[in-house]
mmCIF file of C-alpha atoms in Angstrom:
data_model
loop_
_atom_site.group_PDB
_atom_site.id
_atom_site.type_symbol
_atom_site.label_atom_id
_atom_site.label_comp_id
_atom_site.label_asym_id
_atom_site.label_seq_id
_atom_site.Cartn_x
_atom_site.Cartn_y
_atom_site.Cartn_z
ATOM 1 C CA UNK P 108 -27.012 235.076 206.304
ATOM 2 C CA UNK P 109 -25.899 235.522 202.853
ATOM 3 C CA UNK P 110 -27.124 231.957 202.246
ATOM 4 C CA UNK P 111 -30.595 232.312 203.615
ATOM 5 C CA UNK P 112 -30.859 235.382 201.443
ATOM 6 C CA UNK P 113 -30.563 233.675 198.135
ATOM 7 C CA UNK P 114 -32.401 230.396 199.131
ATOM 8 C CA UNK P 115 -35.429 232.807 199.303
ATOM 9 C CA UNK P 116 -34.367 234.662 196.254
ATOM 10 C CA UNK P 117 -36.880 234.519 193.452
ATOM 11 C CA UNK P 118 -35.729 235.709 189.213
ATOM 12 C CA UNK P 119 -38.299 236.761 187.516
ATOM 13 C CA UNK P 120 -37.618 237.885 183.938
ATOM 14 C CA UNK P 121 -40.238 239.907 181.753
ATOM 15 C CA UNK P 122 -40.384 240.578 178.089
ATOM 16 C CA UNK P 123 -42.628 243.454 176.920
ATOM 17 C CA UNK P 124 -41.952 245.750 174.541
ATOM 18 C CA UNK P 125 -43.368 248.401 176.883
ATOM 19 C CA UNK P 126 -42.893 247.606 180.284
ATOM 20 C CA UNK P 127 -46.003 248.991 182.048
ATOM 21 C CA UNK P 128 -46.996 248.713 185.847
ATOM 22 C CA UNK P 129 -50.421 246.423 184.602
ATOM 23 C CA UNK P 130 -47.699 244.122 182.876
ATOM 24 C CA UNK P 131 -45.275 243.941 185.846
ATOM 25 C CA UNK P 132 -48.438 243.388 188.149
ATOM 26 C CA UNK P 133 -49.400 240.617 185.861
ATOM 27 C CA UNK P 134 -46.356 239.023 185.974
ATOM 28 C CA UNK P 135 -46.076 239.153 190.066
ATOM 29 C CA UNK P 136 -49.940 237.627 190.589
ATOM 30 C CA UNK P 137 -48.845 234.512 187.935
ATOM 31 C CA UNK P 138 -45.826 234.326 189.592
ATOM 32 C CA UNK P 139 -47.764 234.160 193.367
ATOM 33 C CA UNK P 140 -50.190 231.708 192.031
ATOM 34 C CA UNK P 141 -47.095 229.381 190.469
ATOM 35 C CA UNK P 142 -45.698 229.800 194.244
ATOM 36 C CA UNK P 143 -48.643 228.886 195.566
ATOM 37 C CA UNK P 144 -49.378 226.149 193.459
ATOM 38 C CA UNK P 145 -45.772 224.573 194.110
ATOM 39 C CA UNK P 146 -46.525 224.864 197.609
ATOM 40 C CA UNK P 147 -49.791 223.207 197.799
ATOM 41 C CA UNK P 148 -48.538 219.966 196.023
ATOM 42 C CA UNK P 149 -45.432 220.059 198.213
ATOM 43 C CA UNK P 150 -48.263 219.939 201.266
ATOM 44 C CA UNK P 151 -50.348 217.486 199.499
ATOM 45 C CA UNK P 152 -49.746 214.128 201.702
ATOM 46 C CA UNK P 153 -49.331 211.472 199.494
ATOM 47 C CA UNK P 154 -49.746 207.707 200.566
ATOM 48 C CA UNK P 155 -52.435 206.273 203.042
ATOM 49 C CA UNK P 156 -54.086 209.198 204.733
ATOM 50 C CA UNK P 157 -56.763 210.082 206.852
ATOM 51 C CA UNK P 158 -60.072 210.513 204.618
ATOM 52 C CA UNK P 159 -60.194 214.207 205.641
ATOM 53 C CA UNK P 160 -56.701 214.804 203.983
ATOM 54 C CA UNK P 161 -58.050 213.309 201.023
ATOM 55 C CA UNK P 162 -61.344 215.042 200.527
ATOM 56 C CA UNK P 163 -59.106 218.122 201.023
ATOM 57 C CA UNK P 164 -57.403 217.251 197.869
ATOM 58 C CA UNK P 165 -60.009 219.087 196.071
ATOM 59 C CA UNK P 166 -60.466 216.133 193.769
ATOM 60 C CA UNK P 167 -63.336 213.548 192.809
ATOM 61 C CA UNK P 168 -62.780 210.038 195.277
ATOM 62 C CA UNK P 169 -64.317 206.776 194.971
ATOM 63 C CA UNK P 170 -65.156 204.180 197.789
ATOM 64 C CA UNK P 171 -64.365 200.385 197.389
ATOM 65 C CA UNK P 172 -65.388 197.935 199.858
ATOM 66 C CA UNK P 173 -62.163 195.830 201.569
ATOM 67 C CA UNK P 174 -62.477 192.794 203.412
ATOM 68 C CA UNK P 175 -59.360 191.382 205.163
ATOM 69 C CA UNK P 176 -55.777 192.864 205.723
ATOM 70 C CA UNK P 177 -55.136 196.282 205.570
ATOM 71 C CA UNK P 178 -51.701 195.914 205.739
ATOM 72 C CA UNK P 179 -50.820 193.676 203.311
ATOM 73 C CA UNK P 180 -52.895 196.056 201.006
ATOM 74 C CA UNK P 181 -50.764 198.928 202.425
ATOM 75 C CA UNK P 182 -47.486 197.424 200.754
ATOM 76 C CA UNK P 183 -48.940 196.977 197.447
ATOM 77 C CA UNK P 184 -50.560 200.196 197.509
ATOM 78 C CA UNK P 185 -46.905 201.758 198.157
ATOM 79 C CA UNK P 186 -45.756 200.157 194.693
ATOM 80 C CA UNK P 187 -48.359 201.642 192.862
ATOM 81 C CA UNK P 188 -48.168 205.681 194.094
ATOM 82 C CA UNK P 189 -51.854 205.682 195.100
ATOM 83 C CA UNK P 190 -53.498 208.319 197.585
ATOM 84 C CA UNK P 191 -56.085 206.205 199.540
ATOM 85 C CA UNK P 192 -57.802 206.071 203.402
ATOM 86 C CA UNK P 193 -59.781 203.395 205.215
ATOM 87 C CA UNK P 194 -62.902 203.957 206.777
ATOM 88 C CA UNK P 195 -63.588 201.126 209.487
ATOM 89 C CA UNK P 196 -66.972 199.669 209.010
ATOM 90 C CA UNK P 197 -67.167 196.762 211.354
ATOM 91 C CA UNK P 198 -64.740 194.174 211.944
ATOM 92 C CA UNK P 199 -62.267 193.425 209.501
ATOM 93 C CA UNK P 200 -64.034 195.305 207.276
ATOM 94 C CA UNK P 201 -63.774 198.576 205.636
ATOM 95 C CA UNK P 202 -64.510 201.848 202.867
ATOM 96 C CA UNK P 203 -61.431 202.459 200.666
ATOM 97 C CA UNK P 204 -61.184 205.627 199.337
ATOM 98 C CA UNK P 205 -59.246 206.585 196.737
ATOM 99 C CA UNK P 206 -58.796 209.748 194.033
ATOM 100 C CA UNK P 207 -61.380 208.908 190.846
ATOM 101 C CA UNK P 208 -58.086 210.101 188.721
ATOM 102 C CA UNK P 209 -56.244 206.852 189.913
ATOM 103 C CA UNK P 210 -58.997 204.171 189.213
ATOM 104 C CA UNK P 211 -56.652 202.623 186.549
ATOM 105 C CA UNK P 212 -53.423 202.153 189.323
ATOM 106 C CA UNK P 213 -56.022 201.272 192.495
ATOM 107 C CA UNK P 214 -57.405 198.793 189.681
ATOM 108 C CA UNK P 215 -54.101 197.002 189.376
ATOM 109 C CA UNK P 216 -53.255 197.463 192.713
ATOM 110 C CA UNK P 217 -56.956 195.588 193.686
ATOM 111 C CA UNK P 218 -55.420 192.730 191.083
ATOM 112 C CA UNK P 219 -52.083 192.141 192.750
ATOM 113 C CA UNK P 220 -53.897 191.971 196.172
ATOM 114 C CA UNK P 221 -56.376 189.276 195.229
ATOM 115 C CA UNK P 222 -53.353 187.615 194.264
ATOM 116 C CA UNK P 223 -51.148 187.905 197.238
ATOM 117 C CA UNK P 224 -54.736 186.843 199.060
ATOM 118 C CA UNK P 225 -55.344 183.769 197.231
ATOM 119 C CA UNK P 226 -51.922 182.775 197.588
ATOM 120 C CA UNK P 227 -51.709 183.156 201.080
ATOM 121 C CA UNK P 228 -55.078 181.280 201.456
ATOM 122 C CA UNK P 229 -53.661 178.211 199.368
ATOM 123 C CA UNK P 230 -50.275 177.699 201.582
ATOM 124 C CA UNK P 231 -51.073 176.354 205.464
ATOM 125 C CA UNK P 232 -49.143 178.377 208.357
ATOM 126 C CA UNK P 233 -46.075 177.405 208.985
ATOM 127 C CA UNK P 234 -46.992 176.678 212.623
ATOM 128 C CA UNK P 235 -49.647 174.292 211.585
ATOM 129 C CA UNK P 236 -46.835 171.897 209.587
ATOM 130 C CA UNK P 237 -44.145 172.126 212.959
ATOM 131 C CA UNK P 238 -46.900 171.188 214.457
ATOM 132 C CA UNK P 239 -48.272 168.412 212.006
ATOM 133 C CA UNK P 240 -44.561 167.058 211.825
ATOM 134 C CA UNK P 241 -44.268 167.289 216.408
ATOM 135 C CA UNK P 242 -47.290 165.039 216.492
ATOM 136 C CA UNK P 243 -46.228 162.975 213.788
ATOM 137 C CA UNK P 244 -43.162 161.973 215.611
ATOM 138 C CA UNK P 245 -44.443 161.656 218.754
ATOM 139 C CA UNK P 246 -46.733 159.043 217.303
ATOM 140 C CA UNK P 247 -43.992 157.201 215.690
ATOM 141 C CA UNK P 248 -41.130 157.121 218.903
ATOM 142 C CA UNK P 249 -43.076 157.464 221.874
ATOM 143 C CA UNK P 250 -41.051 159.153 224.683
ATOM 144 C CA UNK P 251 -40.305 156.856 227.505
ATOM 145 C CA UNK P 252 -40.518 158.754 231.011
ATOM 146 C CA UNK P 253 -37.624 156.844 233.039
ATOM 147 C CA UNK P 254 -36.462 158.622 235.924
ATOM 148 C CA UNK P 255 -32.758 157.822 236.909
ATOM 149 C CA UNK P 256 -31.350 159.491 239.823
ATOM 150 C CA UNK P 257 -27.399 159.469 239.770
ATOM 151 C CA UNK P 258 -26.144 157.962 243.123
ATOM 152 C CA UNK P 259 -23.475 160.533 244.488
ATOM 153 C CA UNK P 260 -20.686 158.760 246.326
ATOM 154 C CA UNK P 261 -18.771 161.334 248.438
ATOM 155 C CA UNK P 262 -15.529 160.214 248.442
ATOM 156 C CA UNK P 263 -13.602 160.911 251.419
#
């Protein structure tokens, strides 16, 4: 109990040379709005979000078209502490939007995932070259279907 009590405990301390009650009410609305403050960033999601959460960040967003993989964009994304939320437009496609204040990191974060896309483009499936090599071998020792049936003596 004694515990819970101080958790919720708040010090304020005041300097005035005359301590009057317009002062001391001064000093409890900045410290309400420096509570509330604290608590509204602590509620602010952060991360991919639904694009409701983030128009209710109170804060300028911008919308980028994205073609592809939204979850590969969702990793690099992570790396780069960006606020963002997909809007499905059709298939495989979709409105990114993201906070106006974080054009620089979504910037960079656009870069490395061109990247990792190209990359992945350049290099086949790894599927496609078991497969490539199963054929290939196939072709070179062809599998001779012989059927032997072991004769079973009973020995009695």
């Amino acid at each position: 109990m004694q515990e819970d009590i101080e958790r919720r405990t708040i010090a304020i301390t005041l300097t005035a040379s005359k301590l009057t009650a317009r002062t001391l009410a001064k000093a409890l609305a900045a410290t309400g709005r420096k509570i509330r403050k604290t608590r509204h960033a602590a509620l602010t999601p952060q991360g991919r979000q639904s694009v409701k959460k983030l128009m209710n960040h109170r804060v300028n967003t911008d919308v980028m078209p994205l073609n592809g993989d939204t979850y590969a964009f969702d990793r690099i994304a992570r790396k780069y502490n960006v606020d963002y939320a997909f809007h499905k437009v059709g298939p495989k496609k979709y409105q990114l939007f993201f906070k106006a204040g974080q054009a620089g990191a979504i910037t960079e974060c656009f870069a490395a995932y061109t990247k990792r896309m190209m990359k992945k483009e350049q290099r086949p499936s790894l599927l496609k070259l078991l497969n490539q090599a199963k054929e290939a071998i196939t072709r070179r020792y062809p599998r001779e279907h012989e059927h032997k049936r072991a004769k079973v003596h009973d020995e009695r």
